[in-house]
Amino acid sequence: MSFRGPKGTDDILPPESRRWRELLRSWDLLSEQYGYAYVATPLFESTDLFARGVGEATEVVEKQMYSFEDKAGRNLTLRPEITAGVLRAYIQAGLSGEFKGSYSGPCFRYERPQEGRRRQFWQLGVEYLGANHSEADLEVIELGYRYLLDCGLGEVVVHVNSIGDASDREAYHSRLADWLNERRHLLSDQAQRRIRSNPLRVLDSKADQEVVSEAPKPVDYLGKDGLEHYEQLLAGLTERGIAYRQAPRLVRGLDYYTRTVFEYIPPGYTAAQNAVGGGGRYDGLSRLLDGPELPGVGLALGLDRIISAAGSSPPARALDVFLVVADQNRRSLAHAFARRLRSAGVRCDLVAGYRSVRAQFKAADRRDAAAAVVIGDEWDDGMVTIKDLSSGYEQVIPAGEVAMWVVDGGAVPR
RNA sequence: GUGGCCGUAGCUCAGCUUGGUUAGAGCGCCUGGUUGUGGUCCAGGAGGUCGGGGGUUCGAAUCCCCUCGGUCACCCCA
């Protein structure tokens, strides 16, 4: 036990890794169904991109970045989130107009690990660029919601809020800062410091909930357009049958959000980090990154959190058949047979080298195969013995029918 | 970055309070019973610098100090 994985990282091993693959696959499928095309951006970007995009005053940028200098002295950072990189890619490619991108991959934040919070974690997300209308927000929220339901998370509730656009926020910011200043003595040290740097963020400080529960709310300072956008959003959520709750003090810790912000809260997930995903609108982000005027709305889901919130599900079989070589002279023949089965789409494996028949059956069981197929004397008549490893029932069938047996779902007729 | 709890076999843990033979159990793993039958059963086996370092002592898994790691929470977010 000399080497361990770095602090806050996890190895994804079977059988759990099967669940990971499944969830990644269904994410690709679902986001494609909604018209999002796969995008991949680098795992590291220039440090400035995140400092500017995510916001200098955010927790993420202040202390959670995995930053390093490369051999040419460039300042780079392992991505703490993916939105900034996707925007950068869009701008760099000189794209214009609407763009719908979907992604999945690891992100990195340097923090003390705890349940639901790792230094390397896996995000799934989409970005809908170039769309102003609340229907875009709704589509993104619906996509994430449906995905979480498909994952078996049960009665997920979407917490939503609107924090207004740039002009709404100007009015609100100073009003909130004044209000907080009047109650300065009641606030935690950190909250006091934030009154200047980022008053919005005081709203979701756990330590200051009591004081802050009476504070003016962002929704009460929305302009005409912002209010209309928010009302359309709420009406749309109802219309689409999405369970939601207004969360007037939800602000989220990334500075680029405007108007809509939301989080997905699954039932019965009691970890302190209980949101399995979230997102919002970021109409000013493109300009911040020297891009064109470009509205956008996006969503990020934490795959690690989804999996621990979903609990364990009955694992599917890992293999369809495991070959048991009864006669050692038929080993190369067995390997050839395995190649044929694999080409036919059968998940098939066998041990390497000599093992007793008994040991091979043990291996078949341990590898979680649905059936064992014995290759022995019966091969001379073109036959194999196939045994259903759940029921124990076995029979001799033509070797050519093994693939069909698998397609039929592995049920051996009695 | 701050705080609580925990480090003994691959895993889950007992032993520590009150220092004293060779440090244990269950599960897992390997071999055999059965070189054509697994998941059950029986027999045998491998596997430990008691997280690391220092100290106290005739003697430390056990007491003291330091350190590293894990975990949960704060902060914040996926």
XYZ file of C-alpha atoms (C1' of nucleotides) in Angstrom:
492
model
C 0.000 0.000 0.000
C 2.735 2.396 -0.883
C 0.835 4.322 -3.556
C -2.623 5.735 -3.126
C -4.660 7.788 -5.536
C -4.360 11.517 -4.894
C -6.533 12.926 -2.120
C -10.125 13.406 -3.178
C -9.953 11.197 -6.264
C -11.792 7.936 -6.835
C -11.100 4.888 -8.933
C -14.090 3.626 -10.832
C -13.908 -0.153 -10.855
C -16.301 -2.963 -11.761
C -19.012 -3.676 -10.964
C -19.835 0.012 -10.287
C -18.085 1.035 -13.495
C -20.888 -0.638 -15.469
C -23.337 1.855 -13.977
C -21.051 4.719 -14.958
C -20.918 3.546 -18.543
C -24.689 3.156 -18.653
C -25.333 6.620 -17.279
C -22.834 8.239 -19.635
C -24.397 6.431 -22.569
C -27.906 7.472 -21.670
C -26.726 11.056 -21.183
C -25.329 11.108 -24.716
C -28.522 9.615 -26.029
C -30.911 11.953 -24.228
C -29.011 15.139 -24.976
C -28.854 14.145 -28.643
C -32.609 13.641 -28.599
C -32.937 17.247 -27.481
C -30.714 18.370 -30.319
C -27.452 18.927 -28.477
C -24.254 17.975 -30.287
C -21.309 16.532 -28.446
C -18.435 18.914 -27.694
C -15.115 18.268 -26.003
C -12.838 21.021 -24.727
C -9.455 20.735 -22.989
C -9.191 19.616 -19.385
C -6.998 22.661 -18.779
C -7.331 26.225 -19.921
C -5.586 29.479 -19.347
C -6.051 30.530 -15.727
C -7.385 33.919 -16.806
C -10.329 32.315 -18.559
C -11.700 31.032 -15.273
C -10.663 34.064 -13.262
C -12.616 36.284 -15.599
C -15.424 33.936 -16.551
C -16.232 32.372 -13.209
C -15.379 35.542 -11.291
C -12.392 36.725 -9.241
C -14.422 37.002 -6.062
C -15.809 33.483 -6.169
C -14.763 30.748 -3.817
C -13.859 28.616 -6.800
C -11.345 31.094 -8.158
C -10.081 32.384 -4.831
C -9.003 29.072 -3.406
C -10.161 26.015 -5.314
C -8.214 26.103 -8.541
C -5.675 23.534 -9.559
C -3.298 25.982 -11.204
C 0.165 25.355 -12.545
C 2.763 26.840 -14.774
C 3.876 24.937 -17.843
C 7.452 24.762 -19.096
C 7.045 27.939 -21.096
C 5.741 29.833 -18.087
C 2.074 29.886 -19.128
C -0.466 29.995 -16.318
C -2.882 27.112 -16.723
C -5.650 25.643 -14.604
C -7.408 22.276 -14.573
C -10.983 23.176 -15.360
C -13.186 23.656 -12.274
C -16.238 23.701 -14.550
C -16.888 23.412 -18.261
C -19.086 26.325 -19.325
C -16.234 28.815 -19.643
C -14.302 26.447 -21.895
C -17.284 25.844 -24.172
C -17.867 29.578 -24.516
C -14.199 30.091 -25.273
C -14.346 27.388 -27.953
C -17.431 28.938 -29.547
C -15.806 32.363 -29.648
C -12.467 31.031 -30.859
C -14.098 29.105 -33.712
C -15.832 32.267 -34.836
C -19.247 30.654 -34.618
C -22.363 32.747 -34.614
C -26.002 32.238 -33.870
C -27.562 29.411 -31.934
C -25.441 26.562 -30.694
C -26.453 23.604 -28.580
C -23.589 21.633 -27.099
C -23.479 18.651 -24.755
C -20.496 17.299 -22.850
C -19.300 15.023 -20.096
C -15.975 14.795 -18.387
C -13.934 15.332 -15.245
C -13.530 18.665 -13.467
C -11.138 19.599 -10.681
C -11.351 21.709 -7.573
C -8.846 21.860 -4.777
C -10.905 21.482 -1.604
C -11.184 19.298 1.470
C -13.063 16.243 0.240
C -16.261 15.042 1.860
C -19.339 13.146 0.764
C -20.411 14.500 -2.611
C -17.371 16.710 -2.940
C -14.237 15.388 -4.579
C -11.146 16.991 -6.026
C -11.827 15.264 -9.294
C -15.484 14.856 -10.143
C -17.459 14.095 -13.260
C -19.795 16.644 -14.812
C -22.459 16.146 -17.456
C -23.861 19.279 -19.004
C -25.313 21.205 -21.887
C -24.992 24.781 -23.045
C -27.682 26.455 -25.119
C -26.051 29.510 -26.689
C -27.683 32.319 -28.603
C -31.180 31.915 -27.229
C -32.847 34.602 -25.171
C -36.270 33.179 -24.680
C -37.393 31.475 -21.494
C -38.250 28.435 -23.571
C -34.533 27.796 -23.815
C -34.244 27.875 -20.015
C -37.180 25.517 -19.818
C -35.710 23.097 -22.292
C -32.455 22.899 -20.393
C -34.192 22.425 -17.053
C -36.486 19.786 -18.521
C -33.594 17.886 -20.046
C -31.773 17.648 -16.731
C -34.966 16.795 -14.914
C -35.829 13.991 -17.273
C -32.336 12.624 -17.094
C -32.424 12.496 -13.314
C -35.773 10.729 -13.377
C -34.363 8.217 -15.863
C -31.486 7.626 -13.468
C -34.012 6.512 -10.878
C -33.624 9.422 -8.499
C -37.340 9.584 -7.766
C -39.133 12.791 -6.846
C -36.508 15.351 -7.772
C -37.477 18.940 -7.025
C -36.098 21.832 -9.040
C -35.279 24.863 -6.933
C -35.512 27.998 -9.055
C -34.869 31.667 -8.657
C -34.174 34.704 -10.770
C -31.340 37.015 -9.815
C -32.015 39.517 -12.581
C -29.947 40.898 -15.390
C -27.139 43.447 -15.137
C -29.392 46.468 -14.717
C -31.746 44.745 -12.251
C -28.782 43.747 -10.227
C -27.342 47.200 -9.999
C -30.378 48.440 -8.141
C -30.648 45.330 -6.057
C -26.964 45.153 -5.160
C -26.821 48.544 -3.528
C -30.133 48.017 -1.770
C -28.926 44.676 -0.408
C -25.529 46.021 0.586
C -27.184 48.810 2.555
C -29.533 46.408 4.215
C -26.694 44.099 5.189
C -24.556 46.940 6.429
C -27.286 47.966 8.814
C -27.080 44.489 10.317
C -23.365 44.085 10.000
C -22.882 43.139 13.641
C -25.216 40.161 13.259
C -23.295 38.624 10.381
C -20.426 36.180 10.256
C -16.949 37.525 9.460
C -17.002 36.117 6.009
C -20.419 37.551 5.270
C -19.226 40.978 6.406
C -16.335 40.822 4.004
C -18.662 39.835 1.182
C -20.902 42.857 1.564
C -18.290 44.713 -0.449
C -16.997 42.027 -2.757
C -20.149 40.095 -3.550
C -23.247 40.853 -1.466
C -25.442 38.382 -3.346
C -23.467 35.519 -1.985
C -24.314 36.395 1.605
C -27.822 35.185 0.823
C -26.971 31.512 0.801
C -24.484 31.515 3.645
C -25.640 28.774 6.015
C -24.308 30.616 9.029
C -26.370 33.698 8.278
C -29.676 32.151 7.254
C -31.581 33.597 10.151
C -30.566 37.202 9.524
C -30.786 36.901 5.803
C -34.246 35.342 5.710
C -35.681 38.838 6.081
C -33.428 40.432 3.484
C -34.787 41.960 0.285
C -35.117 39.351 -2.427
C -33.702 39.539 -5.922
C -37.078 38.698 -7.466
C -38.572 41.862 -5.996
C -36.090 43.950 -7.967
C -36.585 42.448 -11.400
C -37.292 44.863 -14.232
C -40.224 44.425 -16.562
C -38.432 42.061 -18.942
C -36.763 40.079 -16.194
C -40.024 39.614 -14.376
C -41.786 38.505 -17.513
C -39.009 36.044 -18.249
C -39.264 34.602 -14.762
C -43.055 34.353 -14.865
C -42.923 32.566 -18.190
C -40.398 30.206 -16.709
C -42.562 29.316 -13.730
C -45.634 28.879 -15.922
C -43.636 26.667 -18.267
C -42.402 24.469 -15.439
C -45.963 23.877 -14.321
C -47.102 23.204 -17.854
C -44.344 20.664 -18.365
C -45.146 18.839 -15.152
C -41.802 19.617 -13.546
C -41.845 19.618 -9.754
C -40.301 22.896 -8.637
C -40.055 25.257 -5.750
C -39.170 28.910 -5.771
C -35.996 29.480 -3.787
C -35.748 33.248 -3.286
C -32.279 33.071 -1.750
C -30.713 30.663 -4.224
C -27.886 32.582 -5.904
C -25.122 30.071 -6.680
C -21.471 30.845 -6.403
C -20.467 31.482 -9.982
C -20.552 35.131 -10.954
C -21.631 34.704 -14.539
C -25.249 33.857 -13.834
C -28.017 36.273 -14.818
C -31.749 35.876 -14.455
C -32.542 32.190 -14.090
C -30.670 30.014 -11.599
C -31.718 26.528 -10.536
C -30.660 23.386 -8.694
C -31.904 19.810 -8.649
C -32.572 18.382 -5.199
C -33.251 14.630 -5.065
C -35.371 13.127 -2.267
C -33.710 11.476 0.676
C -30.146 12.335 -0.210
C -28.954 13.565 3.145
C -25.381 14.483 2.343
C -24.552 18.112 3.023
C -23.868 18.583 -0.669
C -27.353 17.575 -1.683
C -27.772 19.227 -5.061
C -27.048 16.761 -7.846
C -26.926 19.476 -10.446
C -27.713 23.034 -11.265
C -27.251 25.803 -13.711
C -28.667 28.996 -15.024
C -28.561 31.734 -17.588
C -25.377 33.662 -18.320
C -26.198 36.406 -20.780
C -23.107 38.471 -20.028
C -20.486 35.760 -20.096
C -19.600 35.928 -23.773
C -18.845 39.645 -23.559
C -16.777 39.108 -20.439
C -14.643 36.716 -22.455
C -14.215 39.248 -25.293
C -16.824 37.480 -27.399
C -19.911 38.825 -29.139
C -23.124 39.735 -27.404
C -24.477 36.240 -26.854
C -27.071 35.036 -24.395
C -26.874 31.501 -23.085
C -28.259 29.077 -20.576
C -26.704 25.886 -19.313
C -26.812 23.027 -16.929
C -24.311 20.853 -15.098
C -24.970 17.570 -13.336
C -22.618 15.826 -10.924
C -22.382 12.217 -11.997
C -20.682 11.116 -8.769
C -23.522 12.641 -6.758
C -26.191 11.157 -8.991
C -24.759 7.714 -8.475
C -24.524 7.980 -4.712
C -27.997 9.517 -4.485
C -29.472 6.778 -6.670
C -28.071 4.055 -4.439
C -27.159 0.662 -5.794
C -29.229 -0.947 -8.473
C -29.323 -4.641 -9.266
C -26.283 -5.173 -11.424
C -26.730 -6.562 -14.898
C -24.675 -9.564 -15.913
C -21.146 -8.663 -16.945
C -20.755 -11.460 -19.497
C -23.111 -13.494 -21.634
C -21.049 -16.656 -21.742
C -17.859 -17.985 -20.233
C -16.111 -20.732 -22.151
C -14.910 -23.753 -20.212
C -12.256 -25.779 -21.996
C -12.673 -29.371 -20.863
C -10.042 -30.827 -23.103
C -6.805 -28.879 -23.105
C -6.059 -29.913 -26.700
C -8.999 -27.786 -27.762
C -7.665 -24.535 -26.320
C -6.871 -22.772 -29.554
C -10.146 -24.008 -30.947
C -11.898 -22.454 -27.959
C -10.199 -19.141 -28.600
C -11.331 -19.267 -32.218
C -14.877 -20.013 -31.045
C -14.659 -17.029 -28.676
C -13.659 -14.785 -31.570
C -16.686 -15.954 -33.517
C -19.065 -15.308 -30.636
C -17.611 -11.852 -30.047
C -18.050 -10.953 -33.698
C -21.664 -11.961 -33.338
C -22.005 -9.453 -30.489
C -21.773 -11.924 -27.625
C -19.886 -10.786 -24.542
C -17.673 -13.762 -24.031
C -14.512 -14.636 -22.157
C -12.355 -17.555 -20.992
C -9.357 -18.085 -18.745
C -5.814 -17.729 -20.007
C -3.706 -20.851 -19.765
C -4.450 -24.174 -18.135
C -7.013 -24.303 -15.332
C -9.009 -27.253 -14.106
C -12.601 -27.469 -15.272
C -13.645 -26.815 -11.732
C -11.509 -23.688 -11.543
C -12.930 -22.502 -14.857
C -16.488 -22.870 -13.605
C -15.510 -20.951 -10.499
C -14.111 -18.233 -12.730
C -17.318 -18.165 -14.778
C -19.266 -17.602 -11.601
C -16.948 -14.939 -10.250
C -16.928 -13.078 -13.540
C -20.706 -12.905 -13.359
C -21.406 -14.713 -16.605
C -24.977 -15.680 -17.471
C -23.918 -19.048 -18.849
C -20.985 -21.430 -19.080
C -20.277 -23.173 -22.372
C -18.224 -26.363 -22.166
C -15.993 -27.220 -25.081
C -15.086 -30.900 -24.935
C -15.682 -34.197 -26.695
C -19.128 -33.163 -27.918
C -17.395 -30.611 -30.145
C -16.556 -33.469 -32.553
C -20.284 -33.689 -33.264
C -20.536 -29.900 -33.584
C -22.073 -29.625 -30.138
C -21.332 -27.770 -26.898
C -22.794 -28.069 -23.422
C -24.393 -24.851 -22.219
C -25.278 -24.283 -18.592
C -27.429 -21.487 -17.247
C -25.490 -20.380 -14.194
C -28.517 -19.039 -12.329
C -30.758 -22.060 -12.653
C -28.057 -24.703 -13.016
C -29.938 -26.226 -15.935
C -27.723 -27.527 -18.716
C -28.140 -29.045 -22.128
C -26.181 -29.969 -25.226
C -26.831 -27.718 -28.203
C -25.204 -27.163 -31.626
C -22.254 -24.804 -31.280
C -23.775 -22.534 -33.897
C -26.787 -21.853 -31.667
C -24.919 -20.299 -28.754
C -25.247 -16.755 -30.106
C -28.966 -17.291 -30.648
C -29.326 -18.605 -27.120
C -27.839 -15.354 -25.857
C -30.118 -13.224 -28.026
C -33.101 -15.074 -26.604
C -32.194 -13.605 -23.248
C -30.384 -16.597 -21.888
C -33.499 -18.504 -20.910
C -32.848 -22.185 -21.329
C -36.054 -23.975 -22.336
C -37.039 -26.722 -19.999
C -8.222 27.141 5.181
C -11.018 25.622 10.265
C -13.229 21.737 13.416
C -15.136 16.487 15.086
C -14.288 11.236 14.570
C -11.143 7.149 12.838
C -6.179 4.402 11.210
C -4.723 -3.534 13.551
C -4.707 -9.122 7.297
C -7.393 -7.569 0.534
C -12.440 -5.957 3.259
C -15.370 -5.303 8.053
C -13.673 -5.245 12.801
C -12.087 -7.399 18.104
C -7.751 -6.672 21.298
C -5.987 -0.721 23.790
C -9.400 1.360 29.572
C -5.574 -1.870 33.607
C 1.709 -2.309 28.877
C 3.608 -8.797 29.669
C 3.506 -15.837 25.891
C 3.781 -16.818 19.146
C -1.719 -10.346 17.584
C -7.206 -12.795 16.650
C -12.290 -13.483 14.158
C -15.712 -13.261 10.056
C -15.776 -12.474 4.914
C -12.632 -12.711 0.604
C -8.360 -15.191 -1.872
C -5.343 -19.821 -3.205
C -5.025 -25.390 -3.163
C -7.303 -30.065 -2.548
C -11.770 -33.241 -1.789
C -14.082 -33.222 -7.702
C -7.696 -33.091 -14.324
C -16.375 -32.669 -17.416
C -19.316 -28.730 -13.466
C -19.633 -22.981 -10.358
C -22.680 -20.515 -6.647
C -23.489 -24.974 -0.974
C -20.283 -28.142 2.133
C -15.472 -30.164 4.203
C -9.983 -30.000 4.850
C -5.587 -27.290 4.341
C -2.817 -22.759 3.056
C -1.011 -17.838 1.913
C -1.492 -13.022 3.828
C 0.247 -8.202 9.340
C 7.047 -3.083 9.607
C -0.585 -3.057 14.471
C -0.344 4.172 9.129
C 4.894 6.446 9.854
C 8.644 8.656 13.211
C 10.268 9.765 18.012
C 9.741 9.214 23.425
C 8.645 6.625 28.325
C 9.713 1.495 29.993
C 13.237 -4.445 31.493
C 9.103 -4.817 27.901
C 4.499 -0.789 23.647
C -0.893 -2.573 18.965
C -1.805 -0.761 24.200
C 0.836 5.248 27.555
C 2.910 10.422 25.666
C 4.470 13.820 21.540
C 4.905 14.822 16.353
C 3.516 13.568 11.521
C 0.899 11.368 7.394
C -3.631 9.354 5.661
C -9.032 8.482 5.724
C -13.875 10.275 6.849
C -17.750 13.750 8.139
C -19.058 18.838 8.786
C -18.102 24.308 8.033
C -16.994 27.413 3.752
C -18.657 26.610 -1.295
C -20.297 23.942 -5.204
C -21.330 19.271 -9.293
